[in-house]
XYZ file of C-alpha atoms in Angstrom:
238
model
C -0.070 0.088 0.203
C 2.881 2.444 0.607
C 4.652 1.769 -2.569
C 1.298 2.655 -4.097
C 1.115 6.158 -2.269
C 4.114 7.128 -2.945
C 4.108 6.170 -6.779
C 0.863 7.771 -6.165
C 2.560 11.329 -4.941
C 5.751 11.332 -7.513
C 3.149 10.796 -9.967
C 1.072 13.773 -9.027
C 4.156 15.956 -8.509
C 5.503 15.055 -12.074
C 1.881 15.878 -13.531
C 1.810 18.867 -12.053
C 4.576 20.159 -12.708
C 3.937 18.679 -16.397
C 0.905 21.439 -16.899
C 2.411 23.891 -15.271
C 5.407 24.200 -17.776
C 3.285 23.582 -20.808
C 1.184 27.174 -19.553
C -1.898 28.049 -17.885
C -4.704 27.426 -19.381
C -8.855 26.770 -18.644
C -9.357 22.708 -20.066
C -12.193 24.714 -22.369
C -8.823 26.756 -23.666
C -6.311 24.156 -24.726
C -5.517 24.156 -28.336
C -6.001 20.456 -29.970
C -2.066 19.735 -29.452
C -2.348 20.495 -25.805
C -5.532 18.651 -25.223
C -3.709 15.700 -26.467
C -0.617 15.907 -24.604
C -3.278 16.277 -21.583
C -4.393 13.426 -22.267
C -1.540 10.899 -22.601
C -0.686 12.500 -19.404
C -2.926 11.330 -17.427
C -2.984 7.764 -19.455
C 0.061 6.765 -18.749
C 1.052 8.408 -15.431
C -2.427 5.944 -14.217
C -0.212 2.593 -15.435
C 2.451 2.578 -12.893
C 0.168 2.972 -10.015
C -2.333 0.656 -11.530
C 0.568 -2.139 -11.708
C 3.536 -1.635 -9.069
C 4.871 -4.579 -11.634
C 5.427 -1.619 -13.857
C 8.803 0.471 -12.829
C 8.057 3.693 -12.415
C 10.515 5.111 -14.789
C 8.227 3.820 -17.431
C 5.740 6.124 -16.524
C 7.760 8.919 -15.804
C 10.209 8.813 -18.809
C 6.753 9.136 -21.422
C 5.616 12.161 -19.728
C 8.630 14.133 -20.140
C 9.306 12.776 -23.563
C 5.521 14.737 -24.590
C 5.855 17.454 -22.387
C 9.278 18.086 -24.139
C 7.960 17.618 -27.413
C 4.816 20.014 -26.466
C 7.142 22.546 -25.569
C 8.919 21.999 -28.553
C 5.808 22.126 -30.864
C 4.630 25.424 -29.052
C 8.546 27.621 -29.738
C 7.601 26.056 -32.986
C 4.905 27.650 -33.213
C 5.778 30.559 -32.274
C 7.932 31.307 -34.764
C 6.701 29.704 -37.655
C 3.041 30.720 -38.228
C 2.195 27.983 -40.891
C 2.934 25.358 -38.689
C 0.771 27.339 -35.772
C -2.274 26.767 -38.367
C -1.292 23.474 -39.570
C -1.191 22.171 -35.853
C -4.034 24.574 -34.032
C -6.229 25.805 -37.041
C -6.911 28.966 -37.969
C -10.222 31.528 -36.040
C -13.614 30.878 -38.219
C -15.761 33.789 -39.089
C -18.879 32.637 -38.391
C -21.267 35.452 -38.624
C -19.696 38.586 -40.316
C -22.190 42.092 -41.226
C -25.366 40.562 -39.138
C -25.276 37.626 -41.819
C -24.822 34.015 -40.628
C -22.456 31.651 -43.159
C -23.556 28.711 -43.407
C -20.447 27.433 -45.161
C -18.589 28.220 -42.205
C -21.103 26.494 -40.388
C -20.985 23.404 -42.356
C -16.744 23.208 -42.311
C -16.871 23.774 -38.438
C -20.110 21.147 -38.181
C -21.841 23.589 -36.077
C -25.620 23.156 -35.688
C -28.433 26.009 -34.915
C -28.368 24.652 -31.414
C -24.381 24.442 -30.961
C -24.785 28.535 -32.790
C -26.985 29.348 -30.255
C -25.426 27.780 -27.629
C -22.161 29.671 -28.141
C -23.605 32.956 -28.189
C -26.021 32.678 -24.903
C -22.681 31.750 -23.674
C -21.939 35.528 -24.280
C -24.260 36.515 -22.968
C -26.594 37.035 -26.477
C -29.622 36.194 -26.489
C -30.827 37.767 -30.008
C -29.309 37.182 -33.160
C -30.262 40.255 -34.023
C -28.070 42.177 -31.792
C -24.978 39.869 -33.313
C -22.978 42.427 -35.719
C -19.677 39.808 -36.016
C -18.743 36.344 -34.406
C -15.722 34.208 -34.546
C -15.135 30.750 -33.416
C -11.230 30.852 -31.807
C -9.115 27.628 -32.574
C -9.689 26.676 -28.965
C -13.718 26.030 -29.776
C -14.982 29.183 -28.157
C -16.757 32.063 -30.088
C -15.708 35.479 -29.697
C -18.765 37.605 -29.972
C -18.698 41.672 -31.297
C -22.700 43.341 -30.588
C -24.173 46.095 -33.440
C -24.155 49.395 -32.185
C -26.952 49.505 -31.392
C -27.989 46.607 -29.133
C -24.140 47.335 -27.226
C -24.072 48.835 -23.466
C -22.235 52.200 -24.018
C -19.300 52.462 -22.288
C -18.353 56.244 -20.192
C -16.508 57.730 -22.956
C -19.226 57.845 -25.767
C -21.524 59.309 -22.845
C -19.519 62.126 -22.373
C -18.673 60.481 -18.718
C -15.079 60.993 -16.566
C -14.276 58.277 -14.753
C -11.032 57.906 -12.632
C -9.165 54.898 -13.469
C -8.126 52.628 -10.665
C -6.694 48.917 -9.898
C -9.971 46.350 -8.354
C -9.973 46.253 -4.272
C -8.158 43.940 -3.162
C -8.911 41.695 -0.370
C -6.740 42.717 3.054
C -8.681 40.643 5.402
C -9.244 37.300 5.266
C -11.192 34.903 7.577
C -9.707 37.460 11.056
C -6.125 37.671 9.575
C -4.531 40.962 7.666
C -2.738 39.967 4.460
C 0.219 42.853 4.849
C 1.333 42.634 1.543
C -1.661 43.265 0.031
C -2.031 46.252 2.324
C 1.780 47.624 1.368
C 0.498 47.257 -2.377
C -2.838 50.186 -1.892
C 0.175 52.034 -0.346
C -1.408 52.070 3.519
C -0.041 51.516 6.558
C 0.272 48.467 8.832
C -2.827 49.752 10.799
C -5.485 50.406 8.488
C -7.472 47.383 8.452
C -7.353 48.164 12.445
C -8.695 51.502 12.092
C -11.137 50.873 9.483
C -13.137 47.675 12.162
C -12.253 49.983 15.377
C -14.839 52.768 13.343
C -17.383 50.245 13.460
C -16.783 48.613 16.996
C -14.864 45.501 15.507
C -11.994 44.032 15.748
C -9.588 41.965 12.750
C -11.020 38.973 14.471
C -14.596 39.358 13.823
C -14.092 39.830 10.392
C -14.506 37.441 7.688
C -13.180 39.510 4.158
C -12.504 43.213 4.110
C -11.638 44.349 0.482
C -9.828 47.814 -0.350
C -9.002 50.227 -3.053
C -6.785 52.895 -3.282
C -8.927 55.620 -2.228
C -9.624 53.776 0.842
C -12.938 52.128 -0.185
C -13.910 49.293 1.729
C -15.798 46.271 1.951
C -16.751 44.143 4.563
C -17.854 41.145 5.560
C -18.337 40.119 9.389
C -18.087 36.521 10.050
C -21.461 36.353 12.603
C -23.732 36.835 8.978
C -24.164 40.312 9.688
C -25.547 43.032 6.771
C -21.927 43.945 5.201
C -20.074 47.291 5.609
C -19.622 49.360 2.824
C -17.182 52.629 3.412
C -16.282 55.428 0.848
C -12.600 57.081 1.582
C -11.448 54.950 4.604
C -10.171 56.504 7.566
C -8.678 60.179 8.170
C -4.597 59.450 8.189
C -4.868 56.425 6.534
C -1.717 56.379 3.781
C 1.375 55.565 4.834
């Protein structure tokens, strides 16, 4: 039993290393070659675990070889577009000028249901709103709405807004995340002073987020109503 456990741990670490080496992608974003390598690696890794008579090196060697091959293929794909198109294919325009390209759908073996499912995944429920859509090499669909159906942005409405980074978690389950507090430009006691304003201690807080302007969101452990502050406390900047 201990042999199987050790083998499993070694192969687990190796597969994690292999997947990390191939790059950070979600399963649905894998290129065809990456998906094939992932399937092969997972199948090969199970063999030494299921059969202890198989030397573990028999599992390690092909996994490393496949990963090296994938890294080399990725490098070649970056250098040579023709190889990239051969391995991964090319994006296909499926809707242009609001018109659906039936031939492109046939080439992709896209049914009407597939088209509507992909559009709904992009939060589009009415074909009349679509100006342009392209099926990427990963199989996902990118959609551009018609200007008349798209949500206007602030610049189009002549509304000025200050650009800022999103809020960060500075307290997690009663513990202050000092690195996040410092990255926002606040001193080390910012979270404690903000909690004091509402009669709370850090240990009472489940989650606290803050942005560079000192705006905070506080979720309390006892499940009470969240607290939202604007501008933080005086003298918070370090």
